[in-house]
XYZ file of N, CA, C and O in Angstrom:
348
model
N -134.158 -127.982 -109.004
C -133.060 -127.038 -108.968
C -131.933 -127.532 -108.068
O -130.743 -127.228 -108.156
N -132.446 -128.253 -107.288
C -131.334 -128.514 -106.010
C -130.228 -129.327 -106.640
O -129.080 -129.326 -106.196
N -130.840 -130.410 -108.278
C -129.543 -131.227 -108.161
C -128.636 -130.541 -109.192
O -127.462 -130.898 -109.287
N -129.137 -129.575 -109.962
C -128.555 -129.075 -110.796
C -127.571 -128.183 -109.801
O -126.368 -128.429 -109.718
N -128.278 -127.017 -108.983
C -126.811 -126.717 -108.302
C -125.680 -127.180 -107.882
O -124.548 -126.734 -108.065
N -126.091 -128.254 -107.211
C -125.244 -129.835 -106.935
C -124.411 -130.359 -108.168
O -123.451 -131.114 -108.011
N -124.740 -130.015 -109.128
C -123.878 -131.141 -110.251
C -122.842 -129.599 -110.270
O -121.615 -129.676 -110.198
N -123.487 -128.425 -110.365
C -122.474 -127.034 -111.354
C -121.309 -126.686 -110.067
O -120.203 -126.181 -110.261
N -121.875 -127.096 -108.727
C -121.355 -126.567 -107.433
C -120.002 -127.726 -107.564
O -118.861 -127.407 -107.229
N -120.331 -128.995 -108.066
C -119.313 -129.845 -107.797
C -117.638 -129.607 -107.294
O -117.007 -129.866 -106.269
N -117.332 -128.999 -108.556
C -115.913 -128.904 -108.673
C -115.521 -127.950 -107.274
O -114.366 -127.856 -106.858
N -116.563 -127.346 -106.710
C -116.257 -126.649 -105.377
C -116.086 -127.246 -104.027
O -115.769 -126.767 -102.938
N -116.441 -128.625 -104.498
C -116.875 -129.849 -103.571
C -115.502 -129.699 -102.391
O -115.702 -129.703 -101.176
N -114.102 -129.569 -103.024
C -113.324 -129.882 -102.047
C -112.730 -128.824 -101.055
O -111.988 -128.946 -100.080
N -113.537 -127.345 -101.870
C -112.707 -126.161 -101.240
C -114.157 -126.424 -99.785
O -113.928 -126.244 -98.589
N -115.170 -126.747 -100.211
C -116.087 -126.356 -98.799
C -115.881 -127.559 -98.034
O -116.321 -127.619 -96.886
N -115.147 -128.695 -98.642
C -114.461 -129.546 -97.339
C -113.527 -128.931 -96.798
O -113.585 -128.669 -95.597
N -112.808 -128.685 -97.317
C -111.507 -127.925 -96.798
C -112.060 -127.121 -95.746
O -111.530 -127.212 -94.639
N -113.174 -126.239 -95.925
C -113.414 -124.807 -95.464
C -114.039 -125.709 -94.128
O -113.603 -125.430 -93.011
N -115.058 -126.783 -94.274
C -115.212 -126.906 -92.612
C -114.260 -127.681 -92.171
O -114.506 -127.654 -90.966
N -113.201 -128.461 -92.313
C -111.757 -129.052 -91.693
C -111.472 -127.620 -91.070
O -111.549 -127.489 -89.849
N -111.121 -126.468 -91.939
C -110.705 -125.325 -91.163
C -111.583 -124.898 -90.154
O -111.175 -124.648 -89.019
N -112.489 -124.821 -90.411
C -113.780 -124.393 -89.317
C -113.668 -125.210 -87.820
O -113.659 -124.575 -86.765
N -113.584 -126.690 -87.864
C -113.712 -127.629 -86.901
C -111.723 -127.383 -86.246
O -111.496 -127.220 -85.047
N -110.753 -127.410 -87.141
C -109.724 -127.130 -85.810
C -109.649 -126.111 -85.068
O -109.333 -126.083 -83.879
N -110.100 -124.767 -86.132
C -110.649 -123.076 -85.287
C -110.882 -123.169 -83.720
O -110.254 -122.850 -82.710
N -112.427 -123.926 -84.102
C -113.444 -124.429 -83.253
C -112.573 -125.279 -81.698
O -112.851 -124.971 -80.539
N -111.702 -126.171 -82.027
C -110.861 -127.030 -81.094
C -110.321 -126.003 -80.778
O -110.995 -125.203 -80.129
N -109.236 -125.737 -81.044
C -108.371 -124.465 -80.548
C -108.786 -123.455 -79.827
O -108.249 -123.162 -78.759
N -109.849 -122.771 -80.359
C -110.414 -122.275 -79.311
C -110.966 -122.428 -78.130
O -111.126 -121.559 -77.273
N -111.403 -124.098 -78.069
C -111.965 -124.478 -76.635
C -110.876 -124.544 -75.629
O -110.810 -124.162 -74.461
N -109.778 -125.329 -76.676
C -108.817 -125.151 -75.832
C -108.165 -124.193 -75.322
O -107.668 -124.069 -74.203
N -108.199 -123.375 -76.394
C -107.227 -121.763 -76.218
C -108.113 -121.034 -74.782
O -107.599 -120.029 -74.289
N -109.121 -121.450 -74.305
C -110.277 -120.418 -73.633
C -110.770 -121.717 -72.540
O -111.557 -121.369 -71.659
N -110.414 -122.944 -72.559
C -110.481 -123.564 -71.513
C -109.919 -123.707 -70.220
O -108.829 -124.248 -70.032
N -110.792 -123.129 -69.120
C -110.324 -122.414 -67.798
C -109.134 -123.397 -67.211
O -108.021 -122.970 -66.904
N -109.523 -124.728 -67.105
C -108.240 -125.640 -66.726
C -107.297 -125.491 -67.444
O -106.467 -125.628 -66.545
N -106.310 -125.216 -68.881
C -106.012 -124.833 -69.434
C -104.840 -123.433 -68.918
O -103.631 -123.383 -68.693
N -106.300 -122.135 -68.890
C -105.797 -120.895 -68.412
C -105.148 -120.951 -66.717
O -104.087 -120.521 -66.264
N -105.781 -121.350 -66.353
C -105.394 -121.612 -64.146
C -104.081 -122.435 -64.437
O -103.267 -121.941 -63.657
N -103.529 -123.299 -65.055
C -102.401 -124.305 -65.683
C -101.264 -123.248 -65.881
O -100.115 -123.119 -65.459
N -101.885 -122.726 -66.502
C -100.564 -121.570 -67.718
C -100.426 -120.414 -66.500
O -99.402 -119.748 -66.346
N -101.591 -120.291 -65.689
C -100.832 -119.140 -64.043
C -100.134 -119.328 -63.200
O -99.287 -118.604 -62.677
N -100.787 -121.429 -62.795
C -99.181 -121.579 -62.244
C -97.844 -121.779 -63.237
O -97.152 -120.770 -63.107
N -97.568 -122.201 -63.663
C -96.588 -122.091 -64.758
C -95.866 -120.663 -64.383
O -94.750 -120.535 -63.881
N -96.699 -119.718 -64.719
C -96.081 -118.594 -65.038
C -95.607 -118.016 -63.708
O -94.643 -117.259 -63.821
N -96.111 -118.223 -62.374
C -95.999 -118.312 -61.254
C -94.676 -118.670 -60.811
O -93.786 -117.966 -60.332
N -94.725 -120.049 -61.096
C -93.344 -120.829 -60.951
C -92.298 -119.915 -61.765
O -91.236 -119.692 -61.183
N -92.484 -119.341 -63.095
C -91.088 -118.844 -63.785
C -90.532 -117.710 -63.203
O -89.417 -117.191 -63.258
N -92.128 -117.310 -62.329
C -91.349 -116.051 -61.602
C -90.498 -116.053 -60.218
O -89.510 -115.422 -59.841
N -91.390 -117.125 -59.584
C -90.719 -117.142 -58.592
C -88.762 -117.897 -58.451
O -87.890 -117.835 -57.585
N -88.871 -118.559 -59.881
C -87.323 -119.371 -60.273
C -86.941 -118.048 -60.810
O -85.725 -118.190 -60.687
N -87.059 -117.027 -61.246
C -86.535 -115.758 -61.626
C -86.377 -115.953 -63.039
O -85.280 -115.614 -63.483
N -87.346 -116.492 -63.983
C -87.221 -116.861 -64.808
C -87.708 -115.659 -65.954
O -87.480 -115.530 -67.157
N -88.354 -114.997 -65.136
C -88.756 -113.802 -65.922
C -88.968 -112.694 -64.961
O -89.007 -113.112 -63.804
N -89.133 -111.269 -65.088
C -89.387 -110.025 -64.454
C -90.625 -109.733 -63.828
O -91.662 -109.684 -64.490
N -90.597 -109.522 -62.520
C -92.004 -108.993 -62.260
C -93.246 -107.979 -63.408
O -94.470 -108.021 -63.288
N -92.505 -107.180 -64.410
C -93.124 -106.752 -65.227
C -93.518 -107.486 -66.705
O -93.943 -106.900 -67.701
N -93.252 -108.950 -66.562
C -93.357 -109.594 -68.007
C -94.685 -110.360 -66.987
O -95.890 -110.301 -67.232
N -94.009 -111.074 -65.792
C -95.222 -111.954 -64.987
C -96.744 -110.985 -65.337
O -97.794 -111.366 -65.854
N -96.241 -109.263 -64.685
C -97.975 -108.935 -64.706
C -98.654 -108.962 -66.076
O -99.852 -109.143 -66.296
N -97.694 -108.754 -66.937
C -98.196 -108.112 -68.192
C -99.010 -109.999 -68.708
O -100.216 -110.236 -68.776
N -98.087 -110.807 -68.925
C -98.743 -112.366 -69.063
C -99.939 -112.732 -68.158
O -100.783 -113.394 -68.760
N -100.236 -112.463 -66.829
C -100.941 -112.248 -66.035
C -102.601 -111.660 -66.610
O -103.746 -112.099 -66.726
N -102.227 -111.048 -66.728
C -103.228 -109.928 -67.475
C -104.038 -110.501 -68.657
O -105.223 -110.338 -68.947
N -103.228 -111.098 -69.158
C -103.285 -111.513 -70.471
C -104.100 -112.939 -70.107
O -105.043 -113.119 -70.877
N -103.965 -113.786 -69.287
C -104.061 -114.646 -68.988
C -105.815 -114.607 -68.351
O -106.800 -115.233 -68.743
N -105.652 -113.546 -67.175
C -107.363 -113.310 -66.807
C -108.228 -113.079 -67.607
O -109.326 -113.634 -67.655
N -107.573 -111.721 -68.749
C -107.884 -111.849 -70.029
C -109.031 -112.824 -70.269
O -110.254 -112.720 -70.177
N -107.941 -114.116 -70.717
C -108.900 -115.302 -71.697
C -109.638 -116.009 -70.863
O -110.523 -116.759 -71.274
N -109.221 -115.776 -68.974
C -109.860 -116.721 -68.167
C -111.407 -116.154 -68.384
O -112.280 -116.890 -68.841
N -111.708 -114.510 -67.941
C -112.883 -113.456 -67.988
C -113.525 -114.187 -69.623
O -114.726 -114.423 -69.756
N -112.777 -114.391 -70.447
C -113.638 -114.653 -71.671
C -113.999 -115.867 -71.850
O -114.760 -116.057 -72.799
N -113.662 -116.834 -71.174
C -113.728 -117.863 -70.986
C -115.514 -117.967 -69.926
O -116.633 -118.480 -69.912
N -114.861 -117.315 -69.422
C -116.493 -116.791 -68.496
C -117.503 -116.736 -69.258
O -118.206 -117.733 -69.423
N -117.761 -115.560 -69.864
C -118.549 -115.382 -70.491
C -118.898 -115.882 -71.494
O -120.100 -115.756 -71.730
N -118.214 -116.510 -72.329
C -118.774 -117.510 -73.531
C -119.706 -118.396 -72.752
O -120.862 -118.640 -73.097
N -119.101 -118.867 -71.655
C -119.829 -120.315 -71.290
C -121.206 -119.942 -70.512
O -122.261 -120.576 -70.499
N -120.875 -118.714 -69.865
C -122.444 -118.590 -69.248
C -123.290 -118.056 -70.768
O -124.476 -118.380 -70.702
N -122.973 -117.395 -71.965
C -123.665 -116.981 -72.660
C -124.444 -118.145 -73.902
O -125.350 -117.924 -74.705
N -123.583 -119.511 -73.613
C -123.726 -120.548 -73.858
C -124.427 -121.410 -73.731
O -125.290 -122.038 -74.345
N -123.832 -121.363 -72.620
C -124.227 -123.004 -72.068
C -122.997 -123.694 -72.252
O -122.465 -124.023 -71.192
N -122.406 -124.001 -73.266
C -121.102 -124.858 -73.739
C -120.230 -124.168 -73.848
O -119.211 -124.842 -73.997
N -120.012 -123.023 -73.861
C -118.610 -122.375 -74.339
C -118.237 -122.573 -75.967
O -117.177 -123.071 -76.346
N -119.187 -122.144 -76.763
C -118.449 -122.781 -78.198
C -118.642 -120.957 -79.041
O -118.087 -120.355 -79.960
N -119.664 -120.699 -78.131
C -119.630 -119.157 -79.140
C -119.098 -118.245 -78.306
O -118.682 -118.482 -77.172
N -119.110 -116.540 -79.206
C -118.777 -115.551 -78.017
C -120.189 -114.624 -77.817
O -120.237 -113.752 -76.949
């Protein structure tokens, strides 16, 4: 049975490549998107724009927030892990 699914599945051959290419940059992006060096990077940054007056004390907290946000989730993936790859 296995090769017959294999021969009828064929023509699907390129959408389930496709589908893990999409899967594997997800996967990147997210390490990166949720990687603590990364998040601590983007606080000073945002630090600096405030203190150059580059933005409002109320945009800093609100980005701020946002920022511990992904740092806190960043947490917890990795202790729930080990690697940080799931949530």
């Amino acid at each position: 049975m296995g090769l017959i699914s294999e021969v009828l599945l064929l023509p699907f051959a390129p959408v389930r490549g496709s589908a893990w290419a999409v899967k594997q940059v997800v996967q990147e992006a997210e390490r990166i998107y949720y990687d603590p060096a990364t998040v601590r990077a983007e606080l000073g940054r945002l630090e600096e724009q405030l203190e150059a007056g580059e933005i409002t004390e109320e945009e800093f907290d609100r980005m701020e927030d946002e920022l511990l946000d992904r740092l806190e989730t960043a947490s917890r993936r990795s202790a729930g892990t080990g690697n940080g790859t799931t949530q």
